[in-house]
PDB file of C-alpha atoms in Angstrom:
ATOM      1  CA  UNK A  19     120.114  81.452 109.137  1.00 44.00           C
ATOM      2  CA  UNK A  20     119.792  85.222 108.659  1.00 47.00           C
ATOM      3  CA  UNK A  21     119.789  87.300 111.851  1.00 45.00           C
ATOM      4  CA  UNK A  22     116.263  88.370 113.034  1.00 44.00           C
ATOM      5  CA  UNK A  23     115.497  91.954 112.100  1.00 52.00           C
ATOM      6  CA  UNK A  24     114.327  94.196 114.844  1.00 50.00           C
ATOM      7  CA  UNK A  25     110.722  95.259 114.356  1.00 50.00           C
ATOM      8  CA  UNK A  26     109.223  98.652 115.249  1.00 44.00           C
ATOM      9  CA  UNK A  27     107.837  97.071 118.405  1.00 48.00           C
ATOM     10  CA  UNK A  28     111.259  95.743 119.365  1.00 49.00           C
ATOM     11  CA  UNK A  29     112.750  99.199 118.972  1.00 44.00           C
ATOM     12  CA  UNK A  30     109.929 100.688 120.983  1.00 46.00           C
ATOM     13  CA  UNK A  31     110.640  98.253 123.815  1.00 46.00           C
ATOM     14  CA  UNK A  32     114.293  99.248 123.779  1.00 48.00           C
ATOM     15  CA  UNK A  33     113.442 103.024 123.912  1.00 46.00           C
ATOM     16  CA  UNK A  34     111.061 102.378 126.878  1.00 56.00           C
ATOM     17  CA  UNK A  35     113.581  99.970 128.433  1.00 59.00           C
ATOM     18  CA  UNK A  36     110.936  97.202 128.511  1.00 78.00           C
ATOM     19  CA  UNK A  37     111.881  93.578 128.903  1.00 92.00           C
ATOM     20  CA  UNK A  38     108.736  91.563 129.691  1.00 94.00           C
ATOM     21  CA  UNK A  39     108.757  88.448 131.821  1.00 95.00           C
ATOM     22  CA  UNK A  40     107.997  85.420 129.753  1.00 95.00           C
ATOM     23  CA  UNK A  41     109.044  82.545 132.067  1.00 97.00           C
ATOM     24  CA  UNK A  42     106.263  81.285 134.471  1.00 97.00           C
ATOM     25  CA  UNK A  43     108.894  80.304 137.069  1.00 97.00           C
ATOM     26  CA  UNK A  44     110.309  83.782 137.138  1.00 97.00           C
ATOM     27  CA  UNK A  45     106.819  85.300 137.496  1.00 97.00           C
ATOM     28  CA  UNK A  46     106.127  82.992 140.458  1.00 97.00           C
ATOM     29  CA  UNK A  47     109.464  83.910 142.031  1.00 97.00           C
ATOM     30  CA  UNK A  48     108.636  87.573 141.776  1.00 98.00           C
ATOM     31  CA  UNK A  49     105.175  87.154 143.179  1.00 97.00           C
ATOM     32  CA  UNK A  50     106.514  85.226 146.168  1.00 97.00           C
ATOM     33  CA  UNK A  51     109.005  87.977 146.817  1.00 98.00           C
ATOM     34  CA  UNK A  52     106.300  90.629 146.977  1.00 98.00           C
ATOM     35  CA  UNK A  53     104.557  88.885 149.839  1.00 96.00           C
ATOM     36  CA  UNK A  54     101.421  90.955 149.687  1.00 94.00           C
ATOM     37  CA  UNK A  55      98.395  90.226 151.874  1.00 95.00           C
ATOM     38  CA  UNK A  56      94.633  90.254 151.351  1.00 95.00           C
ATOM     39  CA  UNK A  57      94.190  93.745 152.809  1.00 96.00           C
ATOM     40  CA  UNK A  58      97.178  95.390 151.071  1.00 97.00           C
ATOM     41  CA  UNK A  59      97.109  98.212 148.494  1.00 98.00           C
ATOM     42  CA  UNK A  60      99.687  97.469 145.834  1.00 98.00           C
ATOM     43  CA  UNK A  61     100.996  99.725 143.071  1.00 98.00           C
ATOM     44  CA  UNK A  62     102.496  97.954 140.108  1.00 98.00           C
ATOM     45  CA  UNK A  63     105.092  99.865 138.039  1.00 97.00           C
ATOM     46  CA  UNK A  64     105.276  99.074 134.336  1.00 95.00           C
ATOM     47  CA  UNK A  65     102.487  96.453 134.258  1.00 97.00           C
ATOM     48  CA  UNK A  66     103.059  95.654 130.588  1.00 95.00           C
ATOM     49  CA  UNK A  67     100.647  93.056 129.304  1.00 95.00           C
ATOM     50  CA  UNK A  68      99.599  91.969 132.838  1.00 97.00           C
ATOM     51  CA  UNK A  69     101.795  88.910 133.264  1.00 96.00           C
ATOM     52  CA  UNK A  70     102.583  89.928 136.804  1.00 97.00           C
ATOM     53  CA  UNK A  71      99.356  91.842 137.413  1.00 98.00           C
ATOM     54  CA  UNK A  72      97.052  88.818 137.461  1.00 97.00           C
ATOM     55  CA  UNK A  73      98.892  86.779 140.058  1.00 98.00           C
ATOM     56  CA  UNK A  74      99.678  89.836 142.199  1.00 98.00           C
ATOM     57  CA  UNK A  75      96.020  90.768 142.178  1.00 98.00           C
ATOM     58  CA  UNK A  76      95.027  87.399 143.511  1.00 97.00           C
ATOM     59  CA  UNK A  77      97.096  88.013 146.610  1.00 96.00           C
ATOM     60  CA  UNK A  78      96.338  91.648 147.495  1.00 98.00           C
ATOM     61  CA  UNK A  79      93.261  93.660 148.442  1.00 98.00           C
ATOM     62  CA  UNK A  80      93.570  96.303 145.713  1.00 98.00           C
ATOM     63  CA  UNK A  81      96.065  96.790 142.835  1.00 98.00           C
ATOM     64  CA  UNK A  82      96.714  99.922 140.766  1.00 98.00           C
ATOM     65  CA  UNK A  83      98.519  99.028 137.584  1.00 98.00           C
ATOM     66  CA  UNK A  84     100.517 101.771 135.872  1.00 98.00           C
ATOM     67  CA  UNK A  85     101.536 101.433 132.297  1.00 97.00           C
ATOM     68  CA  UNK A  86     102.549 104.293 129.962  1.00 95.00           C
ATOM     69  CA  UNK A  87     103.096 102.401 126.665  1.00 95.00           C
ATOM     70  CA  UNK A  88      99.886 102.613 124.487  1.00 95.00           C
ATOM     71  CA  UNK A  89     101.104  99.594 122.457  1.00 93.00           C
ATOM     72  CA  UNK A  90     100.453  97.197 125.326  1.00 95.00           C
ATOM     73  CA  UNK A  91      97.597  98.978 127.121  1.00 96.00           C
ATOM     74  CA  UNK A  92      94.806  97.095 125.213  1.00 97.00           C
ATOM     75  CA  UNK A  93      96.258  93.721 126.327  1.00 96.00           C
ATOM     76  CA  UNK A  94      96.679  94.910 129.823  1.00 97.00           C
ATOM     77  CA  UNK A  95      93.109  96.240 130.022  1.00 97.00           C
ATOM     78  CA  UNK A  96      91.725  93.048 128.606  1.00 97.00           C
ATOM     79  CA  UNK A  97      93.734  90.948 131.055  1.00 96.00           C
ATOM     80  CA  UNK A  98      92.490  92.961 133.997  1.00 97.00           C
ATOM     81  CA  UNK A  99      88.840  93.312 132.896  1.00 97.00           C
ATOM     82  CA  UNK A 100      87.795  90.237 134.977  1.00 97.00           C
ATOM     83  CA  UNK A 101      89.609  91.413 138.056  1.00 97.00           C
ATOM     84  CA  UNK A 102      87.450  93.697 140.190  1.00 97.00           C
ATOM     85  CA  UNK A 103      90.259  94.744 142.555  1.00 98.00           C
ATOM     86  CA  UNK A 104      92.463  96.028 139.738  1.00 98.00           C
ATOM     87  CA  UNK A 105      92.568  99.551 138.392  1.00 98.00           C
ATOM     88  CA  UNK A 106      94.573 100.200 135.228  1.00 98.00           C
ATOM     89  CA  UNK A 107      96.043 103.694 134.897  1.00 98.00           C
ATOM     90  CA  UNK A 108      97.485 104.727 131.561  1.00 97.00           C
ATOM     91  CA  UNK A 109      99.965 107.098 133.206  1.00 96.00           C
ATOM     92  CA  UNK A 110     103.627 107.556 134.118  1.00 96.00           C
ATOM     93  CA  UNK A 111     104.114 106.099 137.611  1.00 97.00           C
ATOM     94  CA  UNK A 112     106.778 108.693 138.389  1.00 97.00           C
ATOM     95  CA  UNK A 113     104.230 111.525 138.055  1.00 97.00           C
ATOM     96  CA  UNK A 114     101.759 109.849 140.391  1.00 97.00           C
ATOM     97  CA  UNK A 115     101.087 111.090 143.942  1.00 97.00           C
ATOM     98  CA  UNK A 116     101.581 108.431 146.619  1.00 97.00           C
ATOM     99  CA  UNK A 117      98.456 107.139 148.306  1.00 97.00           C
ATOM    100  CA  UNK A 118      97.640 108.729 151.597  1.00 95.00           C
ATOM    101  CA  UNK A 119      97.644 105.454 153.584  1.00 96.00           C
ATOM    102  CA  UNK A 120     100.040 102.486 153.708  1.00 98.00           C
ATOM    103  CA  UNK A 121     100.832 100.777 150.421  1.00 98.00           C
ATOM    104  CA  UNK A 122     103.500  98.738 148.694  1.00 98.00           C
ATOM    105  CA  UNK A 123     105.127  98.898 145.278  1.00 98.00           C
ATOM    106  CA  UNK A 124     106.078  96.088 142.940  1.00 98.00           C
ATOM    107  CA  UNK A 125     106.995  95.602 139.309  1.00 98.00           C
ATOM    108  CA  UNK A 126     109.330  94.531 136.547  1.00 97.00           C
ATOM    109  CA  UNK A 127     110.362  98.152 136.143  1.00 96.00           C
ATOM    110  CA  UNK A 128     111.975  99.861 133.122  1.00 94.00           C
ATOM    111  CA  UNK A 129     115.609  99.350 133.939  1.00 94.00           C
ATOM    112  CA  UNK A 130     116.646 102.805 132.665  1.00 94.00           C
ATOM    113  CA  UNK A 131     114.320 104.264 135.258  1.00 95.00           C
ATOM    114  CA  UNK A 132     115.456 102.228 138.216  1.00 97.00           C
ATOM    115  CA  UNK A 133     117.134 105.066 140.127  1.00 97.00           C
ATOM    116  CA  UNK A 134     114.084 107.338 139.629  1.00 98.00           C
ATOM    117  CA  UNK A 135     111.635 104.628 140.743  1.00 98.00           C
ATOM    118  CA  UNK A 136     113.751 103.913 143.848  1.00 98.00           C
ATOM    119  CA  UNK A 137     113.868 107.646 144.739  1.00 98.00           C
ATOM    120  CA  UNK A 138     110.073 107.851 144.320  1.00 98.00           C
ATOM    121  CA  UNK A 139     109.587 104.970 146.719  1.00 98.00           C
ATOM    122  CA  UNK A 140     111.972 106.302 149.309  1.00 98.00           C
ATOM    123  CA  UNK A 141     110.213 109.700 149.277  1.00 97.00           C
ATOM    124  CA  UNK A 142     106.743 108.216 149.769  1.00 98.00           C
ATOM    125  CA  UNK A 143     105.681 108.530 153.418  1.00 97.00           C
ATOM    126  CA  UNK A 144     103.195 105.668 153.283  1.00 98.00           C
ATOM    127  CA  UNK A 145     105.490 103.133 151.523  1.00 98.00           C
ATOM    128  CA  UNK A 146     105.748  99.813 153.453  1.00 98.00           C
ATOM    129  CA  UNK A 147     107.761  97.776 150.935  1.00 98.00           C
ATOM    130  CA  UNK A 148     108.995  97.944 147.338  1.00 98.00           C
ATOM    131  CA  UNK A 149     109.883  94.748 145.378  1.00 98.00           C
ATOM    132  CA  UNK A 150     111.439  95.744 142.113  1.00 98.00           C
ATOM    133  CA  UNK A 151     112.881  93.608 139.363  1.00 98.00           C
ATOM    134  CA  UNK A 152     116.014  95.512 138.301  1.00 97.00           C
ATOM    135  CA  UNK A 153     119.316  94.772 136.582  1.00 97.00           C
ATOM    136  CA  UNK A 154     121.101  92.280 138.784  1.00 98.00           C
ATOM    137  CA  UNK A 155     124.172  94.467 139.227  1.00 97.00           C
ATOM    138  CA  UNK A 156     122.079  97.353 140.493  1.00 97.00           C
ATOM    139  CA  UNK A 157     120.406  95.120 143.084  1.00 98.00           C
ATOM    140  CA  UNK A 158     123.709  93.668 144.101  1.00 97.00           C
ATOM    141  CA  UNK A 159     125.349  97.051 144.591  1.00 96.00           C
ATOM    142  CA  UNK A 160     122.458  98.318 146.688  1.00 97.00           C
ATOM    143  CA  UNK A 161     122.317  95.289 148.921  1.00 97.00           C
ATOM    144  CA  UNK A 162     126.014  94.687 149.683  1.00 96.00           C
ATOM    145  CA  UNK A 163     126.084  91.530 147.639  1.00 94.00           C
ATOM    146  CA  UNK A 164     129.368  92.639 146.049  1.00 91.00           C
ATOM    147  CA  UNK A 165     130.839  93.120 149.520  1.00 92.00           C
ATOM    148  CA  UNK A 166     130.496  96.850 149.041  1.00 94.00           C
ATOM    149  CA  UNK A 167     127.767  99.239 150.207  1.00 95.00           C
ATOM    150  CA  UNK A 168     126.501 102.251 148.310  1.00 95.00           C
ATOM    151  CA  UNK A 169     126.016 105.705 149.724  1.00 97.00           C
ATOM    152  CA  UNK A 170     122.222 105.504 149.141  1.00 98.00           C
ATOM    153  CA  UNK A 171     121.909 102.238 151.029  1.00 98.00           C
ATOM    154  CA  UNK A 172     123.906 103.507 153.990  1.00 98.00           C
ATOM    155  CA  UNK A 173     121.963 106.826 154.057  1.00 98.00           C
ATOM    156  CA  UNK A 174     118.651 105.060 154.273  1.00 98.00           C
ATOM    157  CA  UNK A 175     119.637 101.989 156.329  1.00 98.00           C
ATOM    158  CA  UNK A 176     118.138 103.310 159.580  1.00 98.00           C
ATOM    159  CA  UNK A 177     114.724 103.475 157.965  1.00 98.00           C
ATOM    160  CA  UNK A 178     114.870 100.803 155.289  1.00 98.00           C
ATOM    161  CA  UNK A 179     116.240  97.245 155.048  1.00 98.00           C
ATOM    162  CA  UNK A 180     117.715  96.512 151.522  1.00 98.00           C
ATOM    163  CA  UNK A 181     118.115  92.940 150.370  1.00 97.00           C
ATOM    164  CA  UNK A 182     118.530  90.825 147.265  1.00 98.00           C
ATOM    165  CA  UNK A 183     115.418  88.619 147.218  1.00 98.00           C
ATOM    166  CA  UNK A 184     116.301  86.589 144.112  1.00 97.00           C
ATOM    167  CA  UNK A 185     117.845  86.432 140.667  1.00 97.00           C
ATOM    168  CA  UNK A 186     116.131  86.127 137.323  1.00 98.00           C
ATOM    169  CA  UNK A 187     118.099  84.884 134.256  1.00 98.00           C
ATOM    170  CA  UNK A 188     118.139  87.064 131.221  1.00 97.00           C
ATOM    171  CA  UNK A 189     116.532  84.255 129.264  1.00 97.00           C
ATOM    172  CA  UNK A 190     113.320  84.752 131.293  1.00 97.00           C
ATOM    173  CA  UNK A 191     112.671  88.111 129.503  1.00 97.00           C
ATOM    174  CA  UNK A 192     111.402  89.008 126.046  1.00 94.00           C
ATOM    175  CA  UNK A 193     113.179  90.659 124.298  1.00 94.00           C
ATOM    176  CA  UNK A 194     116.168  89.015 125.906  1.00 95.00           C
ATOM    177  CA  UNK A 195     118.357  91.739 127.599  1.00 95.00           C
ATOM    178  CA  UNK A 196     122.094  91.653 127.841  1.00 95.00           C
ATOM    179  CA  UNK A 197     122.213  91.021 131.607  1.00 97.00           C
ATOM    180  CA  UNK A 198     120.370  89.092 134.316  1.00 98.00           C
ATOM    181  CA  UNK A 199     117.790  90.582 136.573  1.00 98.00           C
ATOM    182  CA  UNK A 200     117.747  90.897 140.332  1.00 98.00           C
ATOM    183  CA  UNK A 201     114.805  91.175 142.682  1.00 98.00           C
ATOM    184  CA  UNK A 202     115.481  94.202 144.930  1.00 98.00           C
ATOM    185  CA  UNK A 203     113.447  94.252 148.137  1.00 98.00           C
ATOM    186  CA  UNK A 204     113.066  97.434 150.208  1.00 98.00           C
ATOM    187  CA  UNK A 205     111.283  97.195 153.595  1.00 98.00           C
ATOM    188  CA  UNK A 206     110.524 100.119 155.813  1.00 98.00           C
ATOM    189  CA  UNK A 207     111.484  99.375 159.374  1.00 98.00           C
ATOM    190  CA  UNK A 208     108.634  99.537 161.908  1.00 97.00           C
ATOM    191  CA  UNK A 209     110.976 101.521 164.192  1.00 97.00           C
ATOM    192  CA  UNK A 210     113.977 103.406 162.736  1.00 97.00           C
ATOM    193  CA  UNK A 211     117.386 102.295 163.970  1.00 98.00           C
ATOM    194  CA  UNK A 212     118.205 106.003 164.651  1.00 97.00           C
ATOM    195  CA  UNK A 213     115.812 108.291 166.481  1.00 95.00           C
ATOM    196  CA  UNK A 214     113.920 110.410 163.945  1.00 96.00           C
ATOM    197  CA  UNK A 215     115.179 113.644 165.426  1.00 96.00           C
ATOM    198  CA  UNK A 216     118.789 112.415 164.849  1.00 96.00           C
ATOM    199  CA  UNK A 217     118.329 111.284 161.294  1.00 97.00           C
ATOM    200  CA  UNK A 218     119.499 114.514 159.692  1.00 97.00           C
ATOM    201  CA  UNK A 219     122.731 114.317 161.784  1.00 96.00           C
ATOM    202  CA  UNK A 220     123.225 110.667 160.763  1.00 97.00           C
ATOM    203  CA  UNK A 221     122.845 111.566 157.076  1.00 97.00           C
ATOM    204  CA  UNK A 222     125.358 114.438 157.388  1.00 96.00           C
ATOM    205  CA  UNK A 223     127.811 112.110 158.954  1.00 97.00           C
ATOM    206  CA  UNK A 224     127.418 109.605 156.089  1.00 97.00           C
ATOM    207  CA  UNK A 225     127.695 112.334 153.428  1.00 96.00           C
ATOM    208  CA  UNK A 226     130.846 113.521 155.150  1.00 96.00           C
ATOM    209  CA  UNK A 227     132.260 110.016 155.283  1.00 95.00           C
ATOM    210  CA  UNK A 228     131.544 109.349 151.624  1.00 94.00           C
ATOM    211  CA  UNK A 229     132.910 112.847 150.671  1.00 91.00           C
ATOM    212  CA  UNK A 230     136.436 111.597 150.008  1.00 83.00           C
ATOM    213  CA  UNK A 231     138.124 114.453 151.981  1.00 80.00           C
ATOM    214  CA  UNK A 232     141.674 113.457 152.802  1.00 72.00           C
ATOM    215  CA  UNK A 233     141.561 110.166 150.886  1.00 74.00           C
ATOM    216  CA  UNK A 234     140.174 107.894 153.597  1.00 84.00           C
ATOM    217  CA  UNK A 235     137.181 107.447 155.802  1.00 90.00           C
ATOM    218  CA  UNK A 236     139.118 108.503 158.889  1.00 92.00           C
ATOM    219  CA  UNK A 237     140.331 111.697 157.242  1.00 90.00           C
ATOM    220  CA  UNK A 238     136.853 112.525 155.976  1.00 92.00           C
ATOM    221  CA  UNK A 239     135.328 112.123 159.422  1.00 94.00           C
ATOM    222  CA  UNK A 240     138.036 114.101 161.035  1.00 92.00           C
ATOM    223  CA  UNK A 241     137.019 117.084 158.903  1.00 91.00           C
ATOM    224  CA  UNK A 242     133.892 117.269 161.015  1.00 93.00           C
ATOM    225  CA  UNK A 243     134.881 115.639 164.343  1.00 93.00           C
ATOM    226  CA  UNK A 244     137.856 115.740 166.718  1.00 94.00           C
ATOM    227  CA  UNK A 245     140.593 113.301 165.702  1.00 94.00           C
ATOM    228  CA  UNK A 246     140.710 111.386 169.018  1.00 95.00           C
ATOM    229  CA  UNK A 247     136.959 110.826 168.949  1.00 95.00           C
ATOM    230  CA  UNK A 248     137.065 109.595 165.334  1.00 96.00           C
ATOM    231  CA  UNK A 249     139.961 107.308 166.044  1.00 95.00           C
ATOM    232  CA  UNK A 250     138.212 105.839 169.096  1.00 96.00           C
ATOM    233  CA  UNK A 251     134.985 105.349 167.228  1.00 97.00           C
ATOM    234  CA  UNK A 252     136.801 103.561 164.362  1.00 97.00           C
ATOM    235  CA  UNK A 253     138.489 101.213 166.822  1.00 96.00           C
ATOM    236  CA  UNK A 254     135.157 100.501 168.559  1.00 96.00           C
ATOM    237  CA  UNK A 255     133.522  99.694 165.201  1.00 97.00           C
ATOM    238  CA  UNK A 256     136.490  97.449 164.174  1.00 96.00           C
ATOM    239  CA  UNK A 257     137.275  99.670 161.161  1.00 95.00           C
ATOM    240  CA  UNK A 258     140.840 100.187 160.169  1.00 93.00           C
ATOM    241  CA  UNK A 259     141.587 103.845 159.393  1.00 86.00           C
ATOM    242  CA  UNK A 260     142.486 103.025 155.769  1.00 86.00           C
ATOM    243  CA  UNK A 261     139.334 101.004 155.033  1.00 88.00           C
ATOM    244  CA  UNK A 262     137.680 102.128 151.810  1.00 88.00           C
ATOM    245  CA  UNK A 263     134.376 103.742 152.618  1.00 92.00           C
ATOM    246  CA  UNK A 264     132.355 101.343 150.448  1.00 92.00           C
ATOM    247  CA  UNK A 265     133.549  98.399 152.582  1.00 93.00           C
ATOM    248  CA  UNK A 266     132.092  99.771 155.770  1.00 95.00           C
ATOM    249  CA  UNK A 267     128.949  97.853 156.789  1.00 96.00           C
ATOM    250  CA  UNK A 268     125.757  99.729 157.547  1.00 97.00           C
ATOM    251  CA  UNK A 269     125.872  98.304 161.080  1.00 97.00           C
ATOM    252  CA  UNK A 270     129.344  99.827 161.531  1.00 97.00           C
ATOM    253  CA  UNK A 271     128.033 103.209 160.384  1.00 98.00           C
ATOM    254  CA  UNK A 272     125.416 103.028 163.134  1.00 98.00           C
ATOM    255  CA  UNK A 273     128.154 102.352 165.736  1.00 97.00           C
ATOM    256  CA  UNK A 274     130.130 105.320 164.370  1.00 97.00           C
ATOM    257  CA  UNK A 275     127.085 107.498 164.687  1.00 97.00           C
ATOM    258  CA  UNK A 276     126.261 106.457 168.221  1.00 96.00           C
ATOM    259  CA  UNK A 277     129.817 107.225 169.280  1.00 96.00           C
ATOM    260  CA  UNK A 278     130.277 110.435 167.387  1.00 95.00           C
ATOM    261  CA  UNK A 279     126.819 111.852 168.187  1.00 88.00           C
ATOM    262  CA  UNK A 280     125.855 110.184 171.452  1.00 72.00           C
ATOM    263  CA  UNK A 281     123.862 113.149 172.832  1.00 62.00           C
ATOM    264  CA  UNK A 282     121.758 113.492 169.639  1.00 46.00           C
ATOM    265  CA  UNK A 283     120.982 109.803 169.443  1.00 47.00           C
ATOM    266  CA  UNK A 284     119.398 109.407 172.876  1.00 46.00           C
ATOM    267  CA  UNK A 285     115.789 108.307 172.469  1.00 43.00           C
ATOM    268  CA  UNK A 286     113.008 109.941 174.363  1.00 40.00           C
TER     269      UNK A 286
END
């Protein structure tokens, strides 16, 4: 059998990094992970033809569906026409202003824009949760599933809980991508694990630790703190001085911060 030739629509999907969900079980898994309620405002990123939009709309109070591809907008608009709580916006989600009040984000997002969508979510003051279908490897790296923790995760850990909420096989998408998908779940903590006034100091400590000065976490931290205090904090957090920075748990970073910045971390 001759190989299937890519059509213009296939090429457009690849340029826009679009892989639409085609498996009902995967759609249901994603909807369960979103966990929206009847009073929630939900923003959907990359709504496509509305495969996720319809079941998501049935569980939330109001849904704003963003889709930038004119090729699929007619199908999305038709799918949402009977849904009074859905507003379709033919616009780039990344250029949108966040709602003034509390809201959540969900979507099978364009994988090439994952980092940009995550940054948008983290910068939005009213964001409560974000449930994003990304490449599995991205979701695993951000949630410690590889046994390693990324700088972004550690930096934001006091304010956000990151977790891998599920996996979606590549065969659930059309066109079929080269890798599996992962459901990345971001949840804003009701109360930050570090006092808000101390968050800038926490972030500076994490940036210092990930900076690679001296070739180890201990050496990096000693560039900004007295050696005896760093060594004592590492012992208390059960971190060997030669531990690679990516293997340090977020919880251990919090212990390091409390010990290295005790006066700044006292709550009012």
